[in-house]
Protein backbone atom coordinates (compact mmCIF):
# COMPACT_ATOMS: atom_id res chain seq x y z
CA UNK A 1 0.00 0.00 0.00
CA UNK A 2 2.80 2.38 0.86
CA UNK A 3 4.53 1.37 -2.36
CA UNK A 4 1.42 2.13 -4.46
CA UNK A 5 1.01 5.48 -2.79
CA UNK A 6 4.63 6.33 -3.51
CA UNK A 7 4.37 5.26 -7.14
CA UNK A 8 1.19 7.31 -7.60
CA UNK A 9 3.06 10.17 -5.95
CA UNK A 10 5.94 9.74 -8.40
CA UNK A 11 3.57 9.74 -11.39
CA UNK A 12 1.85 12.85 -10.10
CA UNK A 13 5.24 14.47 -9.57
CA UNK A 14 6.36 13.78 -13.15
CA UNK A 15 3.03 14.86 -14.68
CA UNK A 16 2.56 18.05 -12.69
CA UNK A 17 5.98 19.65 -13.20
CA UNK A 18 5.73 22.61 -15.57
CA UNK A 19 8.85 24.44 -14.50
CA UNK A 20 12.15 23.22 -13.18
CA UNK A 21 14.59 24.81 -10.79
CA UNK A 22 18.27 23.97 -10.76
CA UNK A 23 20.53 25.09 -7.95
CA UNK A 24 24.29 25.05 -7.75
CA UNK A 25 26.55 25.97 -4.82
CA UNK A 26 30.08 25.17 -6.08
CA UNK A 27 30.33 22.30 -3.59
CA UNK A 28 31.80 19.93 -6.20
CA UNK A 29 34.85 22.06 -6.93
CA UNK A 30 33.87 23.37 -10.38
CA UNK A 31 34.30 27.04 -11.34
CA UNK A 32 32.48 28.42 -14.41
CA UNK A 33 31.18 27.31 -17.82
CA UNK A 34 33.41 29.90 -19.44
CA UNK A 35 34.61 33.44 -19.07
CA UNK A 36 34.86 36.62 -21.10
CA UNK A 37 37.58 39.20 -20.63
CA UNK A 38 40.39 39.27 -18.12
CA UNK A 39 38.98 37.44 -15.13
CA UNK A 40 40.26 34.68 -12.86
CA UNK A 41 37.85 32.12 -11.39
CA UNK A 42 38.66 29.89 -8.42
CA UNK A 43 36.65 27.39 -6.40
CA UNK A 44 37.46 28.26 -2.79
CA UNK A 45 36.60 27.03 0.69
CA UNK A 46 37.90 27.54 4.20
CA UNK A 47 38.97 31.11 4.89
CA UNK A 48 36.84 32.53 2.07
CA UNK A 49 33.31 33.94 2.22
CA UNK A 50 30.87 31.06 1.68
CA UNK A 51 27.11 31.63 1.64
CA UNK A 52 26.16 28.01 2.31
CA UNK A 53 27.96 24.69 2.33
CA UNK A 54 31.76 24.68 2.29
CA UNK A 55 32.66 26.17 -1.10
CA UNK A 56 32.05 29.28 -3.21
CA UNK A 57 33.24 30.85 -6.46
CA UNK A 58 35.96 33.52 -6.18
CA UNK A 59 36.23 35.95 -9.10
CA UNK A 60 39.16 38.30 -9.52
CA UNK A 61 38.65 41.06 -12.07
CA UNK A 62 42.02 41.69 -13.78
CA UNK A 63 40.77 43.94 -16.58
CA UNK A 64 42.27 47.40 -17.09
CA UNK A 65 39.12 48.29 -19.00
CA UNK A 66 35.86 46.66 -20.01
CA UNK A 67 33.68 44.38 -17.95
CA UNK A 68 34.77 40.77 -17.52
CA UNK A 69 32.14 38.08 -17.20
CA UNK A 70 31.97 34.64 -15.63
CA UNK A 71 29.42 32.33 -17.29
CA UNK A 72 27.60 30.46 -14.54
CA UNK A 73 24.63 28.90 -16.36
CA UNK A 74 23.50 28.06 -19.89
CA UNK A 75 19.82 27.55 -20.70
CA UNK A 76 18.91 25.96 -24.03
CA UNK A 77 15.81 24.42 -25.66
CA UNK A 78 13.90 27.61 -24.99
CA UNK A 79 10.94 28.91 -26.99
CA UNK A 80 10.22 32.55 -27.79
CA UNK A 81 8.46 34.14 -24.86
CA UNK A 82 9.78 31.66 -22.29
CA UNK A 83 10.72 33.12 -18.94
CA UNK A 84 14.04 32.37 -17.29
CA UNK A 85 14.61 33.43 -13.70
CA UNK A 86 18.08 33.36 -12.21
CA UNK A 87 19.70 34.49 -8.99
CA UNK A 88 22.91 34.09 -7.10
CA UNK A 89 24.39 35.39 -3.87
CA UNK A 90 27.34 37.76 -4.19
CA UNK A 91 29.78 38.95 -1.57
CA UNK A 92 31.65 42.19 -1.42
CA UNK A 93 32.30 44.25 1.67
CA UNK A 94 32.95 47.69 0.24
CA UNK A 95 30.42 50.35 -0.69
CA UNK A 96 30.36 51.24 -4.38
CA UNK A 97 31.27 49.41 -7.53
CA UNK A 98 34.90 48.46 -6.89
CA UNK A 99 34.67 45.62 -6.26
CA UNK A 100 31.17 44.53 -7.08
CA UNK A 101 29.14 42.34 -9.41
CA UNK A 102 25.93 42.36 -11.43
CA UNK A 103 23.74 39.57 -12.71
CA UNK A 104 23.44 39.82 -16.49
CA UNK A 105 22.90 37.57 -19.50
CA UNK A 106 23.61 37.23 -23.20
CA UNK A 107 22.48 35.02 -26.04
CA UNK A 108 24.52 32.43 -27.92
CA UNK A 109 24.10 31.43 -31.56
CA UNK A 110 25.88 28.04 -31.51
CA UNK A 111 24.57 25.47 -29.06
CA UNK A 112 27.98 23.78 -28.91
CA UNK A 113 29.94 26.99 -28.36
CA UNK A 114 29.34 29.01 -25.24
CA UNK A 115 31.65 31.67 -26.68
CA UNK A 116 29.33 32.29 -29.65
CA UNK A 117 27.63 35.63 -29.15
CA UNK A 118 24.10 36.57 -30.14
CA UNK A 119 23.76 39.87 -28.30
CA UNK A 120 23.20 41.09 -24.78
CA UNK A 121 20.02 40.12 -22.94
CA UNK A 122 20.49 42.88 -20.32
CA UNK A 123 20.21 42.27 -16.60
CA UNK A 124 19.86 43.87 -13.21
CA UNK A 125 21.78 47.14 -12.86
CA UNK A 126 22.05 46.91 -9.08
CA UNK A 127 25.44 46.31 -7.47
CA UNK A 128 25.78 44.64 -4.13
CA UNK A 129 25.24 46.86 -1.11
CA UNK A 130 28.83 46.36 0.03
CA UNK A 131 27.74 44.89 3.37
CA UNK A 132 28.67 41.30 2.60
CA UNK A 133 26.29 38.79 1.03
CA UNK A 134 23.26 39.95 -0.95
CA UNK A 135 21.15 38.20 -3.57
CA UNK A 136 21.27 39.36 -7.19
CA UNK A 137 18.34 38.30 -9.34
CA UNK A 138 16.75 38.96 -12.68
CA UNK A 139 14.09 37.60 -15.02
CA UNK A 140 14.49 37.31 -18.80
CA UNK A 141 12.04 36.62 -21.62
CA UNK A 142 13.69 34.52 -24.31
CA UNK A 143 13.83 36.04 -27.79
CA UNK A 144 15.31 33.75 -30.45
CA UNK A 145 15.56 36.61 -32.96
CA UNK A 146 13.99 34.47 -35.67
CA UNK A 147 15.84 31.33 -34.59
CA UNK A 148 19.35 32.86 -34.59
CA UNK A 149 19.69 32.61 -30.81
CA UNK A 150 19.74 29.13 -29.31
CA UNK A 151 20.58 29.72 -25.68
CA UNK A 152 20.83 32.19 -22.81
CA UNK A 153 24.01 32.47 -20.73
CA UNK A 154 23.76 33.81 -17.18
CA UNK A 155 26.76 36.00 -16.37
CA UNK A 156 28.40 37.38 -13.28
CA UNK A 157 29.79 40.74 -14.42
CA UNK A 158 32.60 42.06 -12.26
CA UNK A 159 33.66 45.65 -11.61
CA UNK A 160 35.85 47.53 -11.90
CA UNK A 161 39.67 47.62 -11.58
CA UNK A 162 42.44 45.01 -11.59
CA UNK A 163 42.49 42.94 -8.41
CA UNK A 164 38.85 43.57 -7.48
CA UNK A 165 37.49 40.37 -5.98
CA UNK A 166 33.97 39.11 -5.33
CA UNK A 167 32.62 35.76 -4.19
CA UNK A 168 29.54 34.05 -5.64
CA UNK A 169 27.44 31.21 -4.20
CA UNK A 170 24.03 29.53 -4.36
CA UNK A 171 23.00 29.98 -7.97
CA UNK A 172 19.33 29.25 -8.76
CA UNK A 173 17.89 29.00 -12.28
CA UNK A 174 14.21 28.38 -13.09
CA UNK A 175 12.87 27.68 -16.59
CA UNK A 176 10.14 25.63 -18.25
CA UNK A 177 10.53 21.90 -17.94
CA UNK A 178 11.19 21.58 -21.70
CA UNK A 179 14.35 23.68 -21.31
CA UNK A 180 17.82 22.38 -20.53
CA UNK A 181 19.67 24.10 -17.69
CA UNK A 182 23.42 23.59 -17.49
CA UNK A 183 25.49 24.80 -14.55
CA UNK A 184 29.23 24.45 -13.94
CA UNK A 185 28.51 20.99 -12.55
CA UNK A 186 26.50 18.48 -14.53
CA UNK A 187 22.95 19.35 -13.53
CA UNK A 188 20.39 16.61 -13.01
CA UNK A 189 17.66 17.35 -15.53
CA UNK A 190 14.05 16.71 -14.54
CA UNK A 191 13.62 13.36 -16.35
CA UNK A 192 16.78 12.09 -14.65
CA UNK A 193 15.55 13.44 -11.32
CA UNK A 194 12.33 11.48 -11.77
CA UNK A 195 14.32 8.30 -12.49
CA UNK A 196 16.53 9.00 -9.51
CA UNK A 197 13.40 9.42 -7.41
CA UNK A 198 11.96 6.17 -8.82
CA UNK A 199 15.17 4.22 -8.23
CA UNK A 200 15.38 5.52 -4.67
CA UNK A 201 11.82 4.25 -4.17
CA UNK A 202 12.91 0.83 -5.42
CA UNK A 203 15.81 0.99 -2.99
CA UNK A 204 13.37 1.92 -0.24
CA UNK A 205 11.12 -1.02 -1.13
CA UNK A 206 14.13 -3.33 -1.26
CA UNK A 207 15.26 -2.13 2.13
CA UNK A 208 11.77 -2.81 3.51
CA UNK A 209 11.86 -6.36 2.14
CA UNK A 210 15.28 -7.11 3.58
CA UNK A 211 13.99 -5.96 6.91
CA1 LIG B 1 28.49 26.87 -1.53
CA1 LIG C 1 31.31 46.97 -3.53
PDB file of C-alpha atoms and ligand atoms in Angstrom:
ATOM      1  CA  UNK A   1       0.000   0.000   0.000  1.00  0.00           C
ATOM      2  CA  UNK A   2       2.796   2.383   0.864  1.00  0.00           C
ATOM      3  CA  UNK A   3       4.526   1.374  -2.360  1.00  0.00           C
ATOM      4  CA  UNK A   4       1.416   2.131  -4.462  1.00  0.00           C
ATOM      5  CA  UNK A   5       1.011   5.481  -2.794  1.00  0.00           C
ATOM      6  CA  UNK A   6       4.627   6.333  -3.510  1.00  0.00           C
ATOM      7  CA  UNK A   7       4.371   5.260  -7.144  1.00  0.00           C
ATOM      8  CA  UNK A   8       1.194   7.309  -7.601  1.00  0.00           C
ATOM      9  CA  UNK A   9       3.063  10.166  -5.949  1.00  0.00           C
ATOM     10  CA  UNK A  10       5.937   9.737  -8.396  1.00  0.00           C
ATOM     11  CA  UNK A  11       3.571   9.739 -11.393  1.00  0.00           C
ATOM     12  CA  UNK A  12       1.847  12.846 -10.097  1.00  0.00           C
ATOM     13  CA  UNK A  13       5.238  14.466  -9.572  1.00  0.00           C
ATOM     14  CA  UNK A  14       6.358  13.776 -13.153  1.00  0.00           C
ATOM     15  CA  UNK A  15       3.030  14.858 -14.676  1.00  0.00           C
ATOM     16  CA  UNK A  16       2.561  18.048 -12.689  1.00  0.00           C
ATOM     17  CA  UNK A  17       5.981  19.651 -13.198  1.00  0.00           C
ATOM     18  CA  UNK A  18       5.730  22.613 -15.567  1.00  0.00           C
ATOM     19  CA  UNK A  19       8.852  24.440 -14.497  1.00  0.00           C
ATOM     20  CA  UNK A  20      12.153  23.223 -13.176  1.00  0.00           C
ATOM     21  CA  UNK A  21      14.592  24.814 -10.793  1.00  0.00           C
ATOM     22  CA  UNK A  22      18.269  23.965 -10.756  1.00  0.00           C
ATOM     23  CA  UNK A  23      20.529  25.092  -7.947  1.00  0.00           C
ATOM     24  CA  UNK A  24      24.294  25.045  -7.746  1.00  0.00           C
ATOM     25  CA  UNK A  25      26.553  25.965  -4.819  1.00  0.00           C
ATOM     26  CA  UNK A  26      30.080  25.167  -6.077  1.00  0.00           C
ATOM     27  CA  UNK A  27      30.334  22.305  -3.589  1.00  0.00           C
ATOM     28  CA  UNK A  28      31.799  19.933  -6.201  1.00  0.00           C
ATOM     29  CA  UNK A  29      34.855  22.064  -6.929  1.00  0.00           C
ATOM     30  CA  UNK A  30      33.872  23.369 -10.375  1.00  0.00           C
ATOM     31  CA  UNK A  31      34.300  27.040 -11.341  1.00  0.00           C
ATOM     32  CA  UNK A  32      32.480  28.422 -14.413  1.00  0.00           C
ATOM     33  CA  UNK A  33      31.177  27.307 -17.818  1.00  0.00           C
ATOM     34  CA  UNK A  34      33.412  29.899 -19.440  1.00  0.00           C
ATOM     35  CA  UNK A  35      34.613  33.441 -19.071  1.00  0.00           C
ATOM     36  CA  UNK A  36      34.860  36.621 -21.099  1.00  0.00           C
ATOM     37  CA  UNK A  37      37.580  39.204 -20.630  1.00  0.00           C
ATOM     38  CA  UNK A  38      40.390  39.271 -18.122  1.00  0.00           C
ATOM     39  CA  UNK A  39      38.979  37.444 -15.127  1.00  0.00           C
ATOM     40  CA  UNK A  40      40.258  34.683 -12.865  1.00  0.00           C
ATOM     41  CA  UNK A  41      37.854  32.121 -11.392  1.00  0.00           C
ATOM     42  CA  UNK A  42      38.658  29.886  -8.421  1.00  0.00           C
ATOM     43  CA  UNK A  43      36.655  27.388  -6.401  1.00  0.00           C
ATOM     44  CA  UNK A  44      37.457  28.256  -2.790  1.00  0.00           C
ATOM     45  CA  UNK A  45      36.596  27.026   0.685  1.00  0.00           C
ATOM     46  CA  UNK A  46      37.897  27.538   4.203  1.00  0.00           C
ATOM     47  CA  UNK A  47      38.967  31.109   4.886  1.00  0.00           C
ATOM     48  CA  UNK A  48      36.838  32.534   2.074  1.00  0.00           C
ATOM     49  CA  UNK A  49      33.311  33.937   2.221  1.00  0.00           C
ATOM     50  CA  UNK A  50      30.870  31.060   1.676  1.00  0.00           C
ATOM     51  CA  UNK A  51      27.106  31.628   1.639  1.00  0.00           C
ATOM     52  CA  UNK A  52      26.162  28.008   2.309  1.00  0.00           C
ATOM     53  CA  UNK A  53      27.961  24.693   2.334  1.00  0.00           C
ATOM     54  CA  UNK A  54      31.759  24.677   2.292  1.00  0.00           C
ATOM     55  CA  UNK A  55      32.664  26.173  -1.101  1.00  0.00           C
ATOM     56  CA  UNK A  56      32.051  29.275  -3.210  1.00  0.00           C
ATOM     57  CA  UNK A  57      33.243  30.854  -6.458  1.00  0.00           C
ATOM     58  CA  UNK A  58      35.959  33.522  -6.176  1.00  0.00           C
ATOM     59  CA  UNK A  59      36.231  35.948  -9.096  1.00  0.00           C
ATOM     60  CA  UNK A  60      39.163  38.298  -9.523  1.00  0.00           C
ATOM     61  CA  UNK A  61      38.646  41.057 -12.072  1.00  0.00           C
ATOM     62  CA  UNK A  62      42.018  41.689 -13.775  1.00  0.00           C
ATOM     63  CA  UNK A  63      40.774  43.936 -16.576  1.00  0.00           C
ATOM     64  CA  UNK A  64      42.274  47.397 -17.090  1.00  0.00           C
ATOM     65  CA  UNK A  65      39.122  48.288 -19.005  1.00  0.00           C
ATOM     66  CA  UNK A  66      35.864  46.661 -20.008  1.00  0.00           C
ATOM     67  CA  UNK A  67      33.677  44.381 -17.949  1.00  0.00           C
ATOM     68  CA  UNK A  68      34.769  40.772 -17.522  1.00  0.00           C
ATOM     69  CA  UNK A  69      32.137  38.084 -17.199  1.00  0.00           C
ATOM     70  CA  UNK A  70      31.967  34.638 -15.633  1.00  0.00           C
ATOM     71  CA  UNK A  71      29.422  32.325 -17.293  1.00  0.00           C
ATOM     72  CA  UNK A  72      27.598  30.456 -14.535  1.00  0.00           C
ATOM     73  CA  UNK A  73      24.625  28.901 -16.363  1.00  0.00           C
ATOM     74  CA  UNK A  74      23.500  28.064 -19.890  1.00  0.00           C
ATOM     75  CA  UNK A  75      19.823  27.554 -20.699  1.00  0.00           C
ATOM     76  CA  UNK A  76      18.906  25.955 -24.034  1.00  0.00           C
ATOM     77  CA  UNK A  77      15.814  24.419 -25.659  1.00  0.00           C
ATOM     78  CA  UNK A  78      13.900  27.612 -24.986  1.00  0.00           C
ATOM     79  CA  UNK A  79      10.941  28.913 -26.987  1.00  0.00           C
ATOM     80  CA  UNK A  80      10.217  32.551 -27.792  1.00  0.00           C
ATOM     81  CA  UNK A  81       8.462  34.136 -24.860  1.00  0.00           C
ATOM     82  CA  UNK A  82       9.780  31.657 -22.292  1.00  0.00           C
ATOM     83  CA  UNK A  83      10.715  33.125 -18.944  1.00  0.00           C
ATOM     84  CA  UNK A  84      14.037  32.370 -17.294  1.00  0.00           C
ATOM     85  CA  UNK A  85      14.610  33.427 -13.699  1.00  0.00           C
ATOM     86  CA  UNK A  86      18.083  33.357 -12.211  1.00  0.00           C
ATOM     87  CA  UNK A  87      19.696  34.485  -8.994  1.00  0.00           C
ATOM     88  CA  UNK A  88      22.915  34.089  -7.095  1.00  0.00           C
ATOM     89  CA  UNK A  89      24.388  35.391  -3.872  1.00  0.00           C
ATOM     90  CA  UNK A  90      27.338  37.763  -4.188  1.00  0.00           C
ATOM     91  CA  UNK A  91      29.775  38.949  -1.572  1.00  0.00           C
ATOM     92  CA  UNK A  92      31.648  42.186  -1.418  1.00  0.00           C
ATOM     93  CA  UNK A  93      32.298  44.249   1.672  1.00  0.00           C
ATOM     94  CA  UNK A  94      32.949  47.693   0.235  1.00  0.00           C
ATOM     95  CA  UNK A  95      30.420  50.350  -0.687  1.00  0.00           C
ATOM     96  CA  UNK A  96      30.357  51.237  -4.378  1.00  0.00           C
ATOM     97  CA  UNK A  97      31.268  49.412  -7.529  1.00  0.00           C
ATOM     98  CA  UNK A  98      34.899  48.464  -6.885  1.00  0.00           C
ATOM     99  CA  UNK A  99      34.670  45.619  -6.265  1.00  0.00           C
ATOM    100  CA  UNK A 100      31.165  44.530  -7.077  1.00  0.00           C
ATOM    101  CA  UNK A 101      29.137  42.345  -9.415  1.00  0.00           C
ATOM    102  CA  UNK A 102      25.932  42.360 -11.430  1.00  0.00           C
ATOM    103  CA  UNK A 103      23.737  39.574 -12.711  1.00  0.00           C
ATOM    104  CA  UNK A 104      23.445  39.818 -16.489  1.00  0.00           C
ATOM    105  CA  UNK A 105      22.905  37.573 -19.500  1.00  0.00           C
ATOM    106  CA  UNK A 106      23.609  37.230 -23.199  1.00  0.00           C
ATOM    107  CA  UNK A 107      22.478  35.025 -26.038  1.00  0.00           C
ATOM    108  CA  UNK A 108      24.517  32.431 -27.920  1.00  0.00           C
ATOM    109  CA  UNK A 109      24.102  31.431 -31.559  1.00  0.00           C
ATOM    110  CA  UNK A 110      25.876  28.037 -31.513  1.00  0.00           C
ATOM    111  CA  UNK A 111      24.571  25.473 -29.058  1.00  0.00           C
ATOM    112  CA  UNK A 112      27.981  23.781 -28.911  1.00  0.00           C
ATOM    113  CA  UNK A 113      29.939  26.987 -28.365  1.00  0.00           C
ATOM    114  CA  UNK A 114      29.342  29.006 -25.235  1.00  0.00           C
ATOM    115  CA  UNK A 115      31.650  31.668 -26.678  1.00  0.00           C
ATOM    116  CA  UNK A 116      29.332  32.291 -29.646  1.00  0.00           C
ATOM    117  CA  UNK A 117      27.631  35.628 -29.148  1.00  0.00           C
ATOM    118  CA  UNK A 118      24.096  36.569 -30.143  1.00  0.00           C
ATOM    119  CA  UNK A 119      23.761  39.866 -28.302  1.00  0.00           C
ATOM    120  CA  UNK A 120      23.198  41.089 -24.782  1.00  0.00           C
ATOM    121  CA  UNK A 121      20.023  40.123 -22.935  1.00  0.00           C
ATOM    122  CA  UNK A 122      20.492  42.875 -20.322  1.00  0.00           C
ATOM    123  CA  UNK A 123      20.210  42.271 -16.602  1.00  0.00           C
ATOM    124  CA  UNK A 124      19.855  43.867 -13.209  1.00  0.00           C
ATOM    125  CA  UNK A 125      21.776  47.136 -12.863  1.00  0.00           C
ATOM    126  CA  UNK A 126      22.054  46.907  -9.079  1.00  0.00           C
ATOM    127  CA  UNK A 127      25.436  46.311  -7.465  1.00  0.00           C
ATOM    128  CA  UNK A 128      25.784  44.636  -4.125  1.00  0.00           C
ATOM    129  CA  UNK A 129      25.243  46.865  -1.108  1.00  0.00           C
ATOM    130  CA  UNK A 130      28.831  46.357   0.035  1.00  0.00           C
ATOM    131  CA  UNK A 131      27.741  44.894   3.368  1.00  0.00           C
ATOM    132  CA  UNK A 132      28.670  41.297   2.598  1.00  0.00           C
ATOM    133  CA  UNK A 133      26.287  38.794   1.034  1.00  0.00           C
ATOM    134  CA  UNK A 134      23.264  39.945  -0.947  1.00  0.00           C
ATOM    135  CA  UNK A 135      21.149  38.198  -3.566  1.00  0.00           C
ATOM    136  CA  UNK A 136      21.268  39.356  -7.188  1.00  0.00           C
ATOM    137  CA  UNK A 137      18.337  38.298  -9.338  1.00  0.00           C
ATOM    138  CA  UNK A 138      16.746  38.955 -12.675  1.00  0.00           C
ATOM    139  CA  UNK A 139      14.088  37.598 -15.017  1.00  0.00           C
ATOM    140  CA  UNK A 140      14.489  37.313 -18.799  1.00  0.00           C
ATOM    141  CA  UNK A 141      12.039  36.616 -21.620  1.00  0.00           C
ATOM    142  CA  UNK A 142      13.689  34.518 -24.307  1.00  0.00           C
ATOM    143  CA  UNK A 143      13.832  36.036 -27.794  1.00  0.00           C
ATOM    144  CA  UNK A 144      15.306  33.745 -30.451  1.00  0.00           C
ATOM    145  CA  UNK A 145      15.565  36.608 -32.965  1.00  0.00           C
ATOM    146  CA  UNK A 146      13.992  34.474 -35.667  1.00  0.00           C
ATOM    147  CA  UNK A 147      15.843  31.334 -34.589  1.00  0.00           C
ATOM    148  CA  UNK A 148      19.347  32.856 -34.588  1.00  0.00           C
ATOM    149  CA  UNK A 149      19.694  32.608 -30.815  1.00  0.00           C
ATOM    150  CA  UNK A 150      19.743  29.131 -29.314  1.00  0.00           C
ATOM    151  CA  UNK A 151      20.581  29.725 -25.683  1.00  0.00           C
ATOM    152  CA  UNK A 152      20.830  32.186 -22.813  1.00  0.00           C
ATOM    153  CA  UNK A 153      24.008  32.469 -20.732  1.00  0.00           C
ATOM    154  CA  UNK A 154      23.762  33.810 -17.182  1.00  0.00           C
ATOM    155  CA  UNK A 155      26.756  35.998 -16.372  1.00  0.00           C
ATOM    156  CA  UNK A 156      28.401  37.379 -13.275  1.00  0.00           C
ATOM    157  CA  UNK A 157      29.785  40.742 -14.415  1.00  0.00           C
ATOM    158  CA  UNK A 158      32.603  42.058 -12.263  1.00  0.00           C
ATOM    159  CA  UNK A 159      33.657  45.645 -11.608  1.00  0.00           C
ATOM    160  CA  UNK A 160      35.852  47.534 -11.898  1.00  0.00           C
ATOM    161  CA  UNK A 161      39.672  47.616 -11.580  1.00  0.00           C
ATOM    162  CA  UNK A 162      42.440  45.006 -11.589  1.00  0.00           C
ATOM    163  CA  UNK A 163      42.487  42.943  -8.410  1.00  0.00           C
ATOM    164  CA  UNK A 164      38.854  43.574  -7.478  1.00  0.00           C
ATOM    165  CA  UNK A 165      37.489  40.374  -5.980  1.00  0.00           C
ATOM    166  CA  UNK A 166      33.967  39.109  -5.334  1.00  0.00           C
ATOM    167  CA  UNK A 167      32.618  35.758  -4.189  1.00  0.00           C
ATOM    168  CA  UNK A 168      29.540  34.048  -5.637  1.00  0.00           C
ATOM    169  CA  UNK A 169      27.443  31.212  -4.202  1.00  0.00           C
ATOM    170  CA  UNK A 170      24.026  29.535  -4.358  1.00  0.00           C
ATOM    171  CA  UNK A 171      22.995  29.979  -7.972  1.00  0.00           C
ATOM    172  CA  UNK A 172      19.333  29.251  -8.761  1.00  0.00           C
ATOM    173  CA  UNK A 173      17.890  28.997 -12.282  1.00  0.00           C
ATOM    174  CA  UNK A 174      14.212  28.377 -13.087  1.00  0.00           C
ATOM    175  CA  UNK A 175      12.868  27.680 -16.588  1.00  0.00           C
ATOM    176  CA  UNK A 176      10.144  25.635 -18.251  1.00  0.00           C
ATOM    177  CA  UNK A 177      10.525  21.897 -17.942  1.00  0.00           C
ATOM    178  CA  UNK A 178      11.194  21.582 -21.699  1.00  0.00           C
ATOM    179  CA  UNK A 179      14.345  23.682 -21.311  1.00  0.00           C
ATOM    180  CA  UNK A 180      17.822  22.382 -20.528  1.00  0.00           C
ATOM    181  CA  UNK A 181      19.668  24.098 -17.691  1.00  0.00           C
ATOM    182  CA  UNK A 182      23.416  23.592 -17.489  1.00  0.00           C
ATOM    183  CA  UNK A 183      25.489  24.799 -14.547  1.00  0.00           C
ATOM    184  CA  UNK A 184      29.231  24.450 -13.941  1.00  0.00           C
ATOM    185  CA  UNK A 185      28.508  20.990 -12.549  1.00  0.00           C
ATOM    186  CA  UNK A 186      26.496  18.483 -14.534  1.00  0.00           C
ATOM    187  CA  UNK A 187      22.946  19.352 -13.527  1.00  0.00           C
ATOM    188  CA  UNK A 188      20.393  16.613 -13.006  1.00  0.00           C
ATOM    189  CA  UNK A 189      17.657  17.353 -15.533  1.00  0.00           C
ATOM    190  CA  UNK A 190      14.055  16.709 -14.536  1.00  0.00           C
ATOM    191  CA  UNK A 191      13.620  13.359 -16.348  1.00  0.00           C
ATOM    192  CA  UNK A 192      16.779  12.088 -14.650  1.00  0.00           C
ATOM    193  CA  UNK A 193      15.551  13.441 -11.324  1.00  0.00           C
ATOM    194  CA  UNK A 194      12.330  11.476 -11.768  1.00  0.00           C
ATOM    195  CA  UNK A 195      14.322   8.303 -12.491  1.00  0.00           C
ATOM    196  CA  UNK A 196      16.529   8.997  -9.507  1.00  0.00           C
ATOM    197  CA  UNK A 197      13.400   9.417  -7.408  1.00  0.00           C
ATOM    198  CA  UNK A 198      11.957   6.168  -8.825  1.00  0.00           C
ATOM    199  CA  UNK A 199      15.168   4.225  -8.233  1.00  0.00           C
ATOM    200  CA  UNK A 200      15.385   5.518  -4.674  1.00  0.00           C
ATOM    201  CA  UNK A 201      11.820   4.246  -4.168  1.00  0.00           C
ATOM    202  CA  UNK A 202      12.909   0.828  -5.423  1.00  0.00           C
ATOM    203  CA  UNK A 203      15.805   0.990  -2.988  1.00  0.00           C
ATOM    204  CA  UNK A 204      13.369   1.924  -0.241  1.00  0.00           C
ATOM    205  CA  UNK A 205      11.117  -1.018  -1.132  1.00  0.00           C
ATOM    206  CA  UNK A 206      14.128  -3.334  -1.259  1.00  0.00           C
ATOM    207  CA  UNK A 207      15.263  -2.130   2.132  1.00  0.00           C
ATOM    208  CA  UNK A 208      11.773  -2.810   3.509  1.00  0.00           C
ATOM    209  CA  UNK A 209      11.857  -6.356   2.140  1.00  0.00           C
ATOM    210  CA  UNK A 210      15.278  -7.111   3.580  1.00  0.00           C
ATOM    211  CA  UNK A 211      13.987  -5.964   6.910  1.00  0.00           C
TER     212      UNK A 211
HETATM  213 CA1  LIG B   1      28.494  26.873  -1.525  1.00  0.00          CA
HETATM  214 CA1  LIG B   2      31.305  46.969  -3.535  1.00  0.00          CA
END
